[in-house]
Short mmCIF file of C-alpha atoms and ligand atoms in Angstrom, two decimals:
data_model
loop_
_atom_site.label_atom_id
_atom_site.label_comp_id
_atom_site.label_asym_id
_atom_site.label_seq_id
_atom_site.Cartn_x
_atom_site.Cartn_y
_atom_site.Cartn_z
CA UNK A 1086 6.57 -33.74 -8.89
CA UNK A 1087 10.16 -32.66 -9.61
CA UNK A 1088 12.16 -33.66 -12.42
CA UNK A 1089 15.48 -32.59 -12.62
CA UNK A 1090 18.51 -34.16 -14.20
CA UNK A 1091 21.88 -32.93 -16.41
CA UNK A 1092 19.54 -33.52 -19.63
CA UNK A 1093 17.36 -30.82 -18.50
CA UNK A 1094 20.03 -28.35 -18.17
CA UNK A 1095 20.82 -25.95 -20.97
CA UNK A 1096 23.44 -27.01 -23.38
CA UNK A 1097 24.66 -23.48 -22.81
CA UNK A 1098 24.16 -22.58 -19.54
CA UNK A 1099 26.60 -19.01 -20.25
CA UNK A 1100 24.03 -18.00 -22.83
CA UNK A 1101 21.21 -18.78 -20.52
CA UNK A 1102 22.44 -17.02 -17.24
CA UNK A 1103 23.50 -13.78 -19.49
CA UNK A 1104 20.02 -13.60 -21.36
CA UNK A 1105 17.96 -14.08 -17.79
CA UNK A 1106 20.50 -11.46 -16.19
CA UNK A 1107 19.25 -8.84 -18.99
CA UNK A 1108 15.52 -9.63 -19.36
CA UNK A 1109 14.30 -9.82 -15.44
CA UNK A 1110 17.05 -7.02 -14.65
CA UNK A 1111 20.09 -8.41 -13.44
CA UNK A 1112 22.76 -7.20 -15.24
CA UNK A 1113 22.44 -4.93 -18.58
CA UNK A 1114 25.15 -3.69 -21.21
CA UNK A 1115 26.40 -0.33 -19.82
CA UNK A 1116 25.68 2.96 -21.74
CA UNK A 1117 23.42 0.84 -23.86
CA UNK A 1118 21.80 3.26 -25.05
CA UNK A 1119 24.80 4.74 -27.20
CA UNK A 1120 25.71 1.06 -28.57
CA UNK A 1121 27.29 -0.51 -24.86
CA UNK A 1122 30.71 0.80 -23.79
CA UNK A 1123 33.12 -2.98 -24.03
CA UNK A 1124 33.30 -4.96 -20.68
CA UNK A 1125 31.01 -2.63 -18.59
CA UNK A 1126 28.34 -3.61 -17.27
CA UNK A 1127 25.44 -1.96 -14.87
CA UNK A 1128 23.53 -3.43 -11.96
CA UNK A 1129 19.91 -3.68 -12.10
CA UNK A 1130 17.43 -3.64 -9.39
CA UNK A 1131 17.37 -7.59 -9.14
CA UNK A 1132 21.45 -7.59 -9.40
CA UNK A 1133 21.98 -4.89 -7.28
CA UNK A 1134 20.42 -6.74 -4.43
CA UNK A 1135 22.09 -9.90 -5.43
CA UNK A 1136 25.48 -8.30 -5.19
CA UNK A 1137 24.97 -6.73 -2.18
CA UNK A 1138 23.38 -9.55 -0.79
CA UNK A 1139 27.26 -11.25 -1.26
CA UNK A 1140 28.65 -8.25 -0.33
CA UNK A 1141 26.86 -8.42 2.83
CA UNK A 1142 27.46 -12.65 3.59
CA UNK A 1143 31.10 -11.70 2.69
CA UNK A 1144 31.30 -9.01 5.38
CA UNK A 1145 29.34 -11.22 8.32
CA UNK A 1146 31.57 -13.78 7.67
CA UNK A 1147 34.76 -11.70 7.96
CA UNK A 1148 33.60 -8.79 10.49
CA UNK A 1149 30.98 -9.43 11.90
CA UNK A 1150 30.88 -12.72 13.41
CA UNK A 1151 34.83 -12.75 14.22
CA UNK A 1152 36.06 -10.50 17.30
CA UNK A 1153 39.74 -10.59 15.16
CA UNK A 1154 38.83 -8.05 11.87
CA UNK A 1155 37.85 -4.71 11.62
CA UNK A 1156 36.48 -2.85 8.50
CA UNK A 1157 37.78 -0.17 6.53
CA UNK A 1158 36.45 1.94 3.50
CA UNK A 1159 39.67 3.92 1.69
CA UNK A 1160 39.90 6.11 -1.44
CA UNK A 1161 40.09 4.61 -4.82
CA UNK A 1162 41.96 7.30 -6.09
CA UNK A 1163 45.82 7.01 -4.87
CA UNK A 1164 49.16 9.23 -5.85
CA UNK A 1165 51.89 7.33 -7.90
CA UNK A 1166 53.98 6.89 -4.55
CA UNK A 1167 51.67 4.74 -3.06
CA UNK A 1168 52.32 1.99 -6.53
CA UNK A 1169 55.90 3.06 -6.79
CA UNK A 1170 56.31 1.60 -3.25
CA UNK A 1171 53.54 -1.55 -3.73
CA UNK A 1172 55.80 -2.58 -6.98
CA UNK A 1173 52.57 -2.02 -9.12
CA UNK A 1174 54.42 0.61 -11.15
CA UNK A 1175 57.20 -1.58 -12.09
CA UNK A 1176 55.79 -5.19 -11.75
CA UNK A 1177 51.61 -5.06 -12.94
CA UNK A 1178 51.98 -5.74 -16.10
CA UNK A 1179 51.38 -8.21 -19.05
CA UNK A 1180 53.21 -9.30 -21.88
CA UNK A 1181 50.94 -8.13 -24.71
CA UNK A 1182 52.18 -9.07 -28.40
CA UNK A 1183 50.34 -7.31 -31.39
CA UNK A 1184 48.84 -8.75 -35.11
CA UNK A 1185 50.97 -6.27 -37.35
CA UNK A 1186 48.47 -6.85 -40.07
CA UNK A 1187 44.80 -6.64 -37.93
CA UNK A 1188 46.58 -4.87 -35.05
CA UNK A 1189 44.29 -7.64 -32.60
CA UNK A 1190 46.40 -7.38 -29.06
CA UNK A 1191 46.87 -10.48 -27.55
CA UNK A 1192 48.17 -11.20 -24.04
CA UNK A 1193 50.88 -13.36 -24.63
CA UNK A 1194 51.22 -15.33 -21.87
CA UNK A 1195 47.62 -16.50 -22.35
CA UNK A 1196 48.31 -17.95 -26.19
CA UNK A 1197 48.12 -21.84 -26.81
CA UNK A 1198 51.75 -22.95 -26.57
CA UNK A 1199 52.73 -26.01 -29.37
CA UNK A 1200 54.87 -29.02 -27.92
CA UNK A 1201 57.56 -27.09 -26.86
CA UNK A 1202 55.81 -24.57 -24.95
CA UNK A 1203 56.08 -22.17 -27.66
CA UNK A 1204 53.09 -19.36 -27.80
CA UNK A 1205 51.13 -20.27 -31.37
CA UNK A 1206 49.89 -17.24 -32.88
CA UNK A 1207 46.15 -16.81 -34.01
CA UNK A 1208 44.62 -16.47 -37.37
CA UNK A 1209 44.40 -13.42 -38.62
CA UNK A 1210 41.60 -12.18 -40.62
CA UNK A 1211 42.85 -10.01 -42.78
CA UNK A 1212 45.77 -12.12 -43.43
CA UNK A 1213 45.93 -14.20 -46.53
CA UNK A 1214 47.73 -16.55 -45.14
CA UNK A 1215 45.63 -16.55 -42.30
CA UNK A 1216 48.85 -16.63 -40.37
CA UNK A 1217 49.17 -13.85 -37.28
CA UNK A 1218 51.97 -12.00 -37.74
CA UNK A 1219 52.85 -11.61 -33.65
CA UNK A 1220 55.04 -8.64 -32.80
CA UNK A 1221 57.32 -8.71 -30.06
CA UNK A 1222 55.82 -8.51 -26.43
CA UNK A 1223 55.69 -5.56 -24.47
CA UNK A 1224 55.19 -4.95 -20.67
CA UNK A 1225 51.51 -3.19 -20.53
CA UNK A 1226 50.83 -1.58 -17.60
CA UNK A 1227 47.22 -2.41 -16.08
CA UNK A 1228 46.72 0.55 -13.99
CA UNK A 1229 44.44 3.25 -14.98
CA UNK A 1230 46.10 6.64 -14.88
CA UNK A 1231 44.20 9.84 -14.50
CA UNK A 1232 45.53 13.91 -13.06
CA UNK A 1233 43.89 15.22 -10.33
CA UNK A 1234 42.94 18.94 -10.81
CA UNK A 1235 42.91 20.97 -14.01
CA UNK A 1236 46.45 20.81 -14.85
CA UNK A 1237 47.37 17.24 -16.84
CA UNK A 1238 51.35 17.20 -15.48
CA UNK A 1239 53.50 14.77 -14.20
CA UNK A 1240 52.64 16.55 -10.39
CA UNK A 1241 49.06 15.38 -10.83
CA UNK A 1242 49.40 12.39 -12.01
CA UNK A 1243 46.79 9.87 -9.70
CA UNK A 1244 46.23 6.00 -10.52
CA UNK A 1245 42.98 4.05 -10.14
CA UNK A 1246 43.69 1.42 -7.39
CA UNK A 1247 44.03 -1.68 -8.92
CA UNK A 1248 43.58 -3.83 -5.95
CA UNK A 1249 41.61 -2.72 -2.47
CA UNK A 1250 44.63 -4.01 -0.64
CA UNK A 1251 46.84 -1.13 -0.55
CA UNK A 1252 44.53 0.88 1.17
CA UNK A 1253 44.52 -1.34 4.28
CA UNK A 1254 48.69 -1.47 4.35
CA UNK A 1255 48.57 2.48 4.23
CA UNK A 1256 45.83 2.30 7.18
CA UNK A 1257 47.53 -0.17 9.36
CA UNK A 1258 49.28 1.80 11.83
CA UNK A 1259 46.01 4.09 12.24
CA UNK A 1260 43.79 0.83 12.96
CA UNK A 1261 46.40 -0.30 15.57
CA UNK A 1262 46.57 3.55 17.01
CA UNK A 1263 42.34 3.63 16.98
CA UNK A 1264 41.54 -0.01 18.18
CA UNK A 1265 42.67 -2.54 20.42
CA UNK A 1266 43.57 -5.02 17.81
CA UNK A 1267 46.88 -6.60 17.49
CA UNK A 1268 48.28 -9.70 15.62
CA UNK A 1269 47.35 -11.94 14.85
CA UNK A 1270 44.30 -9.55 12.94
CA UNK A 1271 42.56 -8.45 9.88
CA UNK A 1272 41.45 -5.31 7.87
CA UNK A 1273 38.80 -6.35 5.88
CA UNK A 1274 37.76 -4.34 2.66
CA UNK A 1275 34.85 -4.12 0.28
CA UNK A 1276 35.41 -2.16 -3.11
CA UNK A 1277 35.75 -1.14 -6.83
CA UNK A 1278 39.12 -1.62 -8.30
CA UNK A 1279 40.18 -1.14 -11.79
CA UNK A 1280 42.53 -2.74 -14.79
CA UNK A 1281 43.21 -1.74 -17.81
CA UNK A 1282 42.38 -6.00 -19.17
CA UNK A 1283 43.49 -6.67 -22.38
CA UNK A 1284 40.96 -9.64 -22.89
CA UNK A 1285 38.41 -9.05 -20.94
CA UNK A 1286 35.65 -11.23 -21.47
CA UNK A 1287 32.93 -13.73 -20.32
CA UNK A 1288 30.60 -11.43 -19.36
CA UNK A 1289 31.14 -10.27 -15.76
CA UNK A 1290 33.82 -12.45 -15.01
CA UNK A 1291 36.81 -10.05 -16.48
CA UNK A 1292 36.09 -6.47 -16.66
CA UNK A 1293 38.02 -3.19 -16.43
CA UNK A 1294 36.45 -1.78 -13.31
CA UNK A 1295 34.88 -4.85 -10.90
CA UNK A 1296 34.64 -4.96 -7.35
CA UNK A 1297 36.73 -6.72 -4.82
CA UNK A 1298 36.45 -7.78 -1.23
CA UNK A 1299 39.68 -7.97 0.47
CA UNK A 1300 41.25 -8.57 3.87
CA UNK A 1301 44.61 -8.64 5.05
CA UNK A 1302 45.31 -10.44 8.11
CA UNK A 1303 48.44 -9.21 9.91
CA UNK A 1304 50.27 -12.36 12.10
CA UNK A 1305 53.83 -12.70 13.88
CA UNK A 1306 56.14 -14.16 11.11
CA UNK A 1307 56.47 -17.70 12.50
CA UNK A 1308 52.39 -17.62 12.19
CA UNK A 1309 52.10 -17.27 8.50
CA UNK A 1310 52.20 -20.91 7.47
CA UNK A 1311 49.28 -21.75 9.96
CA UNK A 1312 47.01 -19.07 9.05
CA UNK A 1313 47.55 -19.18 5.04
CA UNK A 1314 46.13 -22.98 5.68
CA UNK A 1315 43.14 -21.45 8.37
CA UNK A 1316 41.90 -19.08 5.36
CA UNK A 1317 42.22 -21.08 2.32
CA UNK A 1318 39.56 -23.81 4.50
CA UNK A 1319 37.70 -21.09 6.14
CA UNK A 1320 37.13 -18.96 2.53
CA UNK A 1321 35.97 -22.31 0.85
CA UNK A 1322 33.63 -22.96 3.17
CA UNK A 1323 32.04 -19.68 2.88
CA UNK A 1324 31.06 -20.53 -0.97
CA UNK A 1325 30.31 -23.96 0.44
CA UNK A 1326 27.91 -22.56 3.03
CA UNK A 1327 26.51 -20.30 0.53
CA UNK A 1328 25.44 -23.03 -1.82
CA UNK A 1329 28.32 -24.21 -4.40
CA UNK A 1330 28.67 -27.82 -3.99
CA UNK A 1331 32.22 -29.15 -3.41
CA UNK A 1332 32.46 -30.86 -7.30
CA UNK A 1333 31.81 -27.32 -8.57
CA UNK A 1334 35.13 -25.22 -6.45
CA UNK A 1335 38.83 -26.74 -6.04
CA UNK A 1336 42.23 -24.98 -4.69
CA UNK A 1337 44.76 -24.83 -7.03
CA UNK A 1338 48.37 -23.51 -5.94
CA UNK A 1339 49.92 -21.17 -8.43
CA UNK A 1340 53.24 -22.49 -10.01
CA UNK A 1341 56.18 -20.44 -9.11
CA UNK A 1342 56.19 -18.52 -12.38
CA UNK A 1343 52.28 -17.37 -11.87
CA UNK A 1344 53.27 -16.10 -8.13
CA UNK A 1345 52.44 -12.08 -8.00
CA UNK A 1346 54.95 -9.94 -7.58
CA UNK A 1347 54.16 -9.49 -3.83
CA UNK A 1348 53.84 -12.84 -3.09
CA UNK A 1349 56.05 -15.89 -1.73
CA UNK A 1350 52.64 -18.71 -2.37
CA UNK A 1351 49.42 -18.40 -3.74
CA UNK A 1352 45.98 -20.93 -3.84
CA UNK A 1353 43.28 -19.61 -6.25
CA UNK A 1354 39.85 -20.69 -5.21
CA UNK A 1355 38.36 -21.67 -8.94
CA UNK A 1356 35.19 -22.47 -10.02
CA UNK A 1357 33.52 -24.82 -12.60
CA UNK A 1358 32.91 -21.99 -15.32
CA UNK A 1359 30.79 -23.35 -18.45
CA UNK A 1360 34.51 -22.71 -20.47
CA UNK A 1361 36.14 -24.48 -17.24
CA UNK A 1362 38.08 -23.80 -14.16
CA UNK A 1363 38.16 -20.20 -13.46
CA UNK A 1364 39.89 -17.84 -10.61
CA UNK A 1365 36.91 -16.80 -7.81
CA UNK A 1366 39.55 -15.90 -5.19
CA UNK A 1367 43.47 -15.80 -4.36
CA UNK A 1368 44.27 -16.85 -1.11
CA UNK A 1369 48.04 -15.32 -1.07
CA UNK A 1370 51.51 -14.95 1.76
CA UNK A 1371 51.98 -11.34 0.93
CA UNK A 1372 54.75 -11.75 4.00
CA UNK A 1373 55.95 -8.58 4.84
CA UNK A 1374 56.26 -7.82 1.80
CA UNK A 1375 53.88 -3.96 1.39
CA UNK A 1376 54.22 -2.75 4.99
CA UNK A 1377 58.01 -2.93 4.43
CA UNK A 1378 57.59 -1.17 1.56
CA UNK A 1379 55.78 1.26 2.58
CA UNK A 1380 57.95 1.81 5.48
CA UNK A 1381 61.13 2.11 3.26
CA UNK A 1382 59.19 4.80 0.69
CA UNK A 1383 57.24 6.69 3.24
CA UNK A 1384 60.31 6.62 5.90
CA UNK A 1385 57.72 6.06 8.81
CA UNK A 1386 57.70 2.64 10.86
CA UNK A 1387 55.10 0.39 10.63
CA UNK A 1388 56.34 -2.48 12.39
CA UNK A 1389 54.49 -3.99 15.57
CA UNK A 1390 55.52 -3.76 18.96
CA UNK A 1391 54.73 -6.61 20.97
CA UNK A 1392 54.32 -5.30 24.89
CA UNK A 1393 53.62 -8.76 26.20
CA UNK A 1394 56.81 -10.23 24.40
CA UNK A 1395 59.13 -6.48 24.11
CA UNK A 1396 59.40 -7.88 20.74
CA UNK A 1397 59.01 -5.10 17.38
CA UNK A 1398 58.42 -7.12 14.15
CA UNK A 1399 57.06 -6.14 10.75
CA UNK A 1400 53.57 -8.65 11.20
CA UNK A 1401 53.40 -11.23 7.62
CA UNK A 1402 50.06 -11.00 5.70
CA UNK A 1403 47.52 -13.56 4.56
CA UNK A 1404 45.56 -12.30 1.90
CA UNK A 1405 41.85 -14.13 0.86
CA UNK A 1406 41.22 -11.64 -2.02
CA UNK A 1407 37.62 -12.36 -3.62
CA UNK A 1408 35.88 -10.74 -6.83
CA UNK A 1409 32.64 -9.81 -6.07
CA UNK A 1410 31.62 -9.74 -9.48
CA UNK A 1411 32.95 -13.42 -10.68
CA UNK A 1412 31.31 -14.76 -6.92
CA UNK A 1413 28.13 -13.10 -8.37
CA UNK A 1414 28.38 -14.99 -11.66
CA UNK A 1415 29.47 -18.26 -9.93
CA UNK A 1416 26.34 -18.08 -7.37
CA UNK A 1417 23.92 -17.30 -10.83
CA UNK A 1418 25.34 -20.03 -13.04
CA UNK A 1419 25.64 -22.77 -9.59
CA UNK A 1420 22.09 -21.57 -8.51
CA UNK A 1421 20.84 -21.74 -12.35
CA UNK A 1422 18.42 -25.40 -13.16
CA UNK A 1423 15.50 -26.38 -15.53
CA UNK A 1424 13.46 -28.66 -14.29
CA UNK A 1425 9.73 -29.98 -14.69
CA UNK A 1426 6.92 -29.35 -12.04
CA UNK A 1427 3.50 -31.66 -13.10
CA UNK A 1428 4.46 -31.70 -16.45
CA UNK A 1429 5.34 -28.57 -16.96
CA UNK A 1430 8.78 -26.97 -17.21
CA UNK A 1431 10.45 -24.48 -15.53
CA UNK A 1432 13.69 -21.94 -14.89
CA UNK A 1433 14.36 -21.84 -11.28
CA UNK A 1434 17.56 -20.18 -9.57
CA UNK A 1435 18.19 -21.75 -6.77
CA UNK A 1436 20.05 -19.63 -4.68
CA UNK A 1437 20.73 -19.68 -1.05
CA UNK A 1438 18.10 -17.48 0.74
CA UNK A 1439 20.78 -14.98 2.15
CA UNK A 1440 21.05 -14.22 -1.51
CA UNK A 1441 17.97 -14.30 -2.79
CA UNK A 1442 17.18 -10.75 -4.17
CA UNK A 1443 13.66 -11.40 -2.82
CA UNK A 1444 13.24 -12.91 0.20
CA UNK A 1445 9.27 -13.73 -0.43
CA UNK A 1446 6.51 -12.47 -3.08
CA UNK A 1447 3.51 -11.87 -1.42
CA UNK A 1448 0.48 -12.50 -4.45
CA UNK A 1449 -3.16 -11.78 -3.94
CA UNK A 1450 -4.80 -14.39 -5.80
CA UNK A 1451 -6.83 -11.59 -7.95
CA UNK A 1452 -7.28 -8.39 -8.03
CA UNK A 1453 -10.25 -8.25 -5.83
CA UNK A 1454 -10.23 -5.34 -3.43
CA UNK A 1455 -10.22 -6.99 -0.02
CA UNK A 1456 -7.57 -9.61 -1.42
CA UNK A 1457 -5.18 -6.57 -2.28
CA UNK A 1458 -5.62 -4.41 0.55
CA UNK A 1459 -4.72 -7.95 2.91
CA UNK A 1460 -1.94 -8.02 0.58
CA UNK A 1461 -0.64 -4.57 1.41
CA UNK A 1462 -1.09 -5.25 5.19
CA UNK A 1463 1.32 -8.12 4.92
CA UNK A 1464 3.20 -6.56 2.30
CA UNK A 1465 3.87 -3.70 5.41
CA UNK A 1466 4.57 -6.40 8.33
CA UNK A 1467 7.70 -8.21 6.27
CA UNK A 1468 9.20 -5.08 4.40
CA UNK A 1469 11.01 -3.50 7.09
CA UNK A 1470 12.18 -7.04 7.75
CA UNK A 1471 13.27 -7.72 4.26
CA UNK A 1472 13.11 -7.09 0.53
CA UNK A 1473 9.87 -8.21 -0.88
CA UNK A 1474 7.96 -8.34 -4.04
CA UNK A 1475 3.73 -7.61 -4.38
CA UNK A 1476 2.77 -8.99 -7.92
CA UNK A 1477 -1.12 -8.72 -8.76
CA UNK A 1478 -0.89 -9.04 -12.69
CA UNK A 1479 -1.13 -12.25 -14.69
CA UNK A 1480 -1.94 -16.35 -13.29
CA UNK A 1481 -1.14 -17.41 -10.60
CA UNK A 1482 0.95 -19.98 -12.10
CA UNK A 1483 2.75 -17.62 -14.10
CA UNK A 1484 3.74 -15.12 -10.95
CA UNK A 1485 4.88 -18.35 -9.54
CA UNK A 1486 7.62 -18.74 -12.36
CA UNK A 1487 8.80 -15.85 -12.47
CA UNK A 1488 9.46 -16.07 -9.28
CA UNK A 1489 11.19 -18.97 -9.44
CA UNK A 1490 13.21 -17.44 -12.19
CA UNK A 1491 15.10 -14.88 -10.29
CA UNK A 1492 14.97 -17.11 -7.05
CA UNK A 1493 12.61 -15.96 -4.73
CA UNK A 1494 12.38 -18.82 -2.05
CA UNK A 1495 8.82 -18.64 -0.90
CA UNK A 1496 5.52 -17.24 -2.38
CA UNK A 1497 3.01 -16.34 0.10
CA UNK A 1498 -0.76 -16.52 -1.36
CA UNK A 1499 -3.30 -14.22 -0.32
CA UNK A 1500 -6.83 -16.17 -1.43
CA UNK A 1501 -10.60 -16.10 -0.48
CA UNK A 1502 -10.05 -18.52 2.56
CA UNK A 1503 -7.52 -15.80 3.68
CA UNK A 1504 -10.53 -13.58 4.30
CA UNK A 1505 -12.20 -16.04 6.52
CA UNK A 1506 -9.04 -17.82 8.21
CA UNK A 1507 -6.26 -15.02 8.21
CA UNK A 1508 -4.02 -17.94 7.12
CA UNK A 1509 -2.02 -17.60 3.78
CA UNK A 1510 -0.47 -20.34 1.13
CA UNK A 1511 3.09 -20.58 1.67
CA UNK A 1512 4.81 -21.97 -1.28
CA UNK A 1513 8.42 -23.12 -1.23
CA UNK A 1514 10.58 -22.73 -4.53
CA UNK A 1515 13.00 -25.75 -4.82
CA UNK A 1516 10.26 -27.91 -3.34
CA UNK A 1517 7.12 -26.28 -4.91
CA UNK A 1518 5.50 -27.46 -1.54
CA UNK A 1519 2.31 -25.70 -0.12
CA UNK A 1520 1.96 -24.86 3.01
CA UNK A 1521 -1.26 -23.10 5.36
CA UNK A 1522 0.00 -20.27 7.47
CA UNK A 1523 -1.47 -18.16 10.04
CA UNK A 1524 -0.86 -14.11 9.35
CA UNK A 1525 0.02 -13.80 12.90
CA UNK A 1526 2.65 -16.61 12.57
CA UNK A 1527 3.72 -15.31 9.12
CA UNK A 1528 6.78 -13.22 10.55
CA UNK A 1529 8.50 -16.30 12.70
CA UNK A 1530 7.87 -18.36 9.51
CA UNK A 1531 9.83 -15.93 7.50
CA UNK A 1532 12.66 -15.07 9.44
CA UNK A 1533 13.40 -18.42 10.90
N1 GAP B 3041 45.00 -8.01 -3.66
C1 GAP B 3041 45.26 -9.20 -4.39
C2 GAP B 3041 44.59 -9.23 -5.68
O1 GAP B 3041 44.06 -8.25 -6.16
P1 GAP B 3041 43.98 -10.82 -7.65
O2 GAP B 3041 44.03 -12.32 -7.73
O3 GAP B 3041 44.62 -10.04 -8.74
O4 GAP B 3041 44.60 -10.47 -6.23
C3 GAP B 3041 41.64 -10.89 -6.51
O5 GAP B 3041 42.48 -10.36 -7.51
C4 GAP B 3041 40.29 -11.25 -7.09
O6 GAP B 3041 39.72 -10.11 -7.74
C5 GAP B 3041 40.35 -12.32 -8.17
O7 GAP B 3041 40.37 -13.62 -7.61
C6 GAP B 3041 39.07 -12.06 -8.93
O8 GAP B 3041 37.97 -12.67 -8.27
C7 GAP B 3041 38.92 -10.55 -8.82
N2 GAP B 3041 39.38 -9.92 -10.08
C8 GAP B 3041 40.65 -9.64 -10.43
N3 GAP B 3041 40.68 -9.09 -11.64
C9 GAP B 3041 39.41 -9.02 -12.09
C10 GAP B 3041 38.78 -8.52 -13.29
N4 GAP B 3041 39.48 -7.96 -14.26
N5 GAP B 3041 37.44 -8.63 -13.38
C11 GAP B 3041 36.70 -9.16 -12.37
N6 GAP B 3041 37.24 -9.63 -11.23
C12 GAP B 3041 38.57 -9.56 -11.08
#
């Protein structure tokens, strides 16, 4: 039996999700060794396949299973023109104020405003008072600025991208010279990007260098309404489909004042954080907004010309732009439940099987011989199918939760009876539901 309910859930479920993340290899402090380097974090072999394994939904869902987007994979590293034209130079910034006694950097617009909307400063420390003595604000900036070569000048001067989605505006013309698409279309994107945060925080939701997935969908003006509505539905259906229930995401439009610089409306996809609603995803009209750009600061045309109409228009853009990183978190901390099984209790994640790191463990009961060479013979039918675990150390019972604990959704049993019936126990994770399998079935089981 199954006992779950809100009492059983961790009072905080943050603390939980980051301590499982580091002990079964999910996500560790980067360049631990040398006391962590702030906001970074690396991948481990459970987290790597989680990430890719959203990575990968992401990109079905937006390439592969649509005959309107294409992908594309462009350079991270881009010359100051290319943010001179996007506005980034001028216009990706935040107003950061300063403690003149502590020096703490605060980004002012984030600040709890008093009554009349005024920012209140923090306490300060080292402050008597315990007063913050807030400087005036100042336009940071989020761009990461490196040279390219040996010489540091001006002439060399390269930015980290700081969004995926200029690279598909500088490749449009090539994608509509290379394939047979034309609007209404998309350029879809997988990537890292990178900004300069002032706050980052909350483990991997804010960081300096995160990945994004990105597409830009390129429509005749008049279509920009229409589609802006098709993609904020379709995009929360994807987390939908992928396992967030519908009291856990919301759309929220931005105010007029929160509107990038880029764009004329904006819904954020946000998710029930443990500290509250939080940004997943923008859906955004970047209207013609970069390709005009680009066409004035690069003096080349990249407008559309319509055969079937003789028309030539500069196509609008809808924009879902997704974090890879905070959907990671959201899937962990949605998927994340204590419950009780016969008494005894339990971590399980419950994540959807396309995102299960492990798709199965396969266990030999013991370490007998014949049990673990059976258990290498089915170990070799399902791995060129999918990832897979082999555990032979410790109960039974105890490979079965830790299983559970990083969300692998079926055990398969290799026991004495297997010798004598080729069948195996098939045990289901959310369920904790046995099941007798044939070997020879075993493959249609699994990929079903
Ligand atoms: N091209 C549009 C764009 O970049 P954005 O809302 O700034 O829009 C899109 O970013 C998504 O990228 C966000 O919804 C968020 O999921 C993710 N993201 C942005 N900044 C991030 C950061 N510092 N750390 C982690 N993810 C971030």
């Amino acid at each position: 039996m199954i006992m779950a309910d809100e009492e059983n859930q961790p009072k905080d479920k943050m603390e939980a999700i980051v301590n499982l993340c580091k002990r079964r290899g999910f996500v560790f402090q980067s360049s631990d060794i040398y006391g962590g380097f702030r906001s970074t974090w690396d991948f481990g072999p459970l987290g790597v396949l989680l990430k890719k394994n959203v990575k990968d939904a992401w990109f079905k869902a937006m390439v592969q299973d649509r005959d309107d987007v294409v992908g594309l994979d462009s350079a991270i590293l881009m010359p100051p023109a290319v943010w001179e034209a996007s506005g980034h130079l001028a216009g990706f910034t935040d107003p950061l104020v300063e403690c003149s006694v502590c020096h703490q950097r605060y980004r002012q617009d984030q600040l709890e405003v008093d009554s009349d909307g005024n920012p209140l400063a923090p306490k300060c420390p080292q402050d008597k008072k315990n007063v913050c003595q807030l400087g005036e604000a100042k336009n940071f900036n989020l761009m990461f600025k490196t040279f390219v070569g040996p010489v540091e000048d001006s002439a060399n001067v390269a930015y980290l991208r700081p969004e995926t989605a200029q690279g598909i505006f500088l490749n449009f013309v090539n994608i509509l010279n290379t394939t047979r698409m034309k609007p209404p279309f998309g350029i879809a994107q997988i990537g890292k990007s990178f900004r300069n945060e002032i706050t980052p925080g909350n483990f991997i939701f804010r960081t300096r260098e995160f990945e994004q997935m990105e597409m830009e969908f390129f429509v005749p003006p008049d279509q920009g309404p229409q589609w802006y509505e098709y993609w904020k539905n379709e995009r929360m259906k994807w987390y939908q489909n992928l396992g967030i229930s519908s009291d856990e995401i919301r759309l929220r439009d931005h105010e007029q004042d929160e509107l990038s610089h880029y764009s004329t409306g904006t819904s954020d996809i946000e998710f029930m954080y443990p500290w509250g609603w939080g940004e997943l995803e923008g859906v955004a009209q970047r209207t013609d907004f970069d390709l005009k750009a680009h066409s004035q600061h690069s003096g080349l045309d990249l407008s559309y010309y319509d055969q079937q109409t003789n028309e030539r228009y500069v196509p609008y853009v809808v924009e879902p732009a997704a974090g890879c990183d905070r959907a990671t978190l959201a899937f962990l901390l949605s998927a994340y439940c204590e419950d009780e099984v016969n008494g005894e209790s339990r971590t399980v994640l419950k994540l959807h099987k396309d995102l299960a790191p492990y798709k199965a463990a396969v266990l030999p009961l013991s370490k007998k011989e014949e049990l673990v060479s059976t258990t290498k013979k089915i170990a070799d039918i399902l791995r060129p199918l999918m990832h897979i675990d082999v555990d032979v150390t410790q109960s039974i019972g105890k490979r079965y939760r830790r299983q559970d604990e990083i969300g692998t959704p079926t055990c398969i049993t290799i026991d004495f009876d297997t010798l004598e019936d080729n069948a195996v126990t098939v045990r289901d994770r959310d369920t904790t539901k046995q099941e007798r399998i044939p070997i020879s079935n075993l493959e249609n089981f699994m990929c079903a």
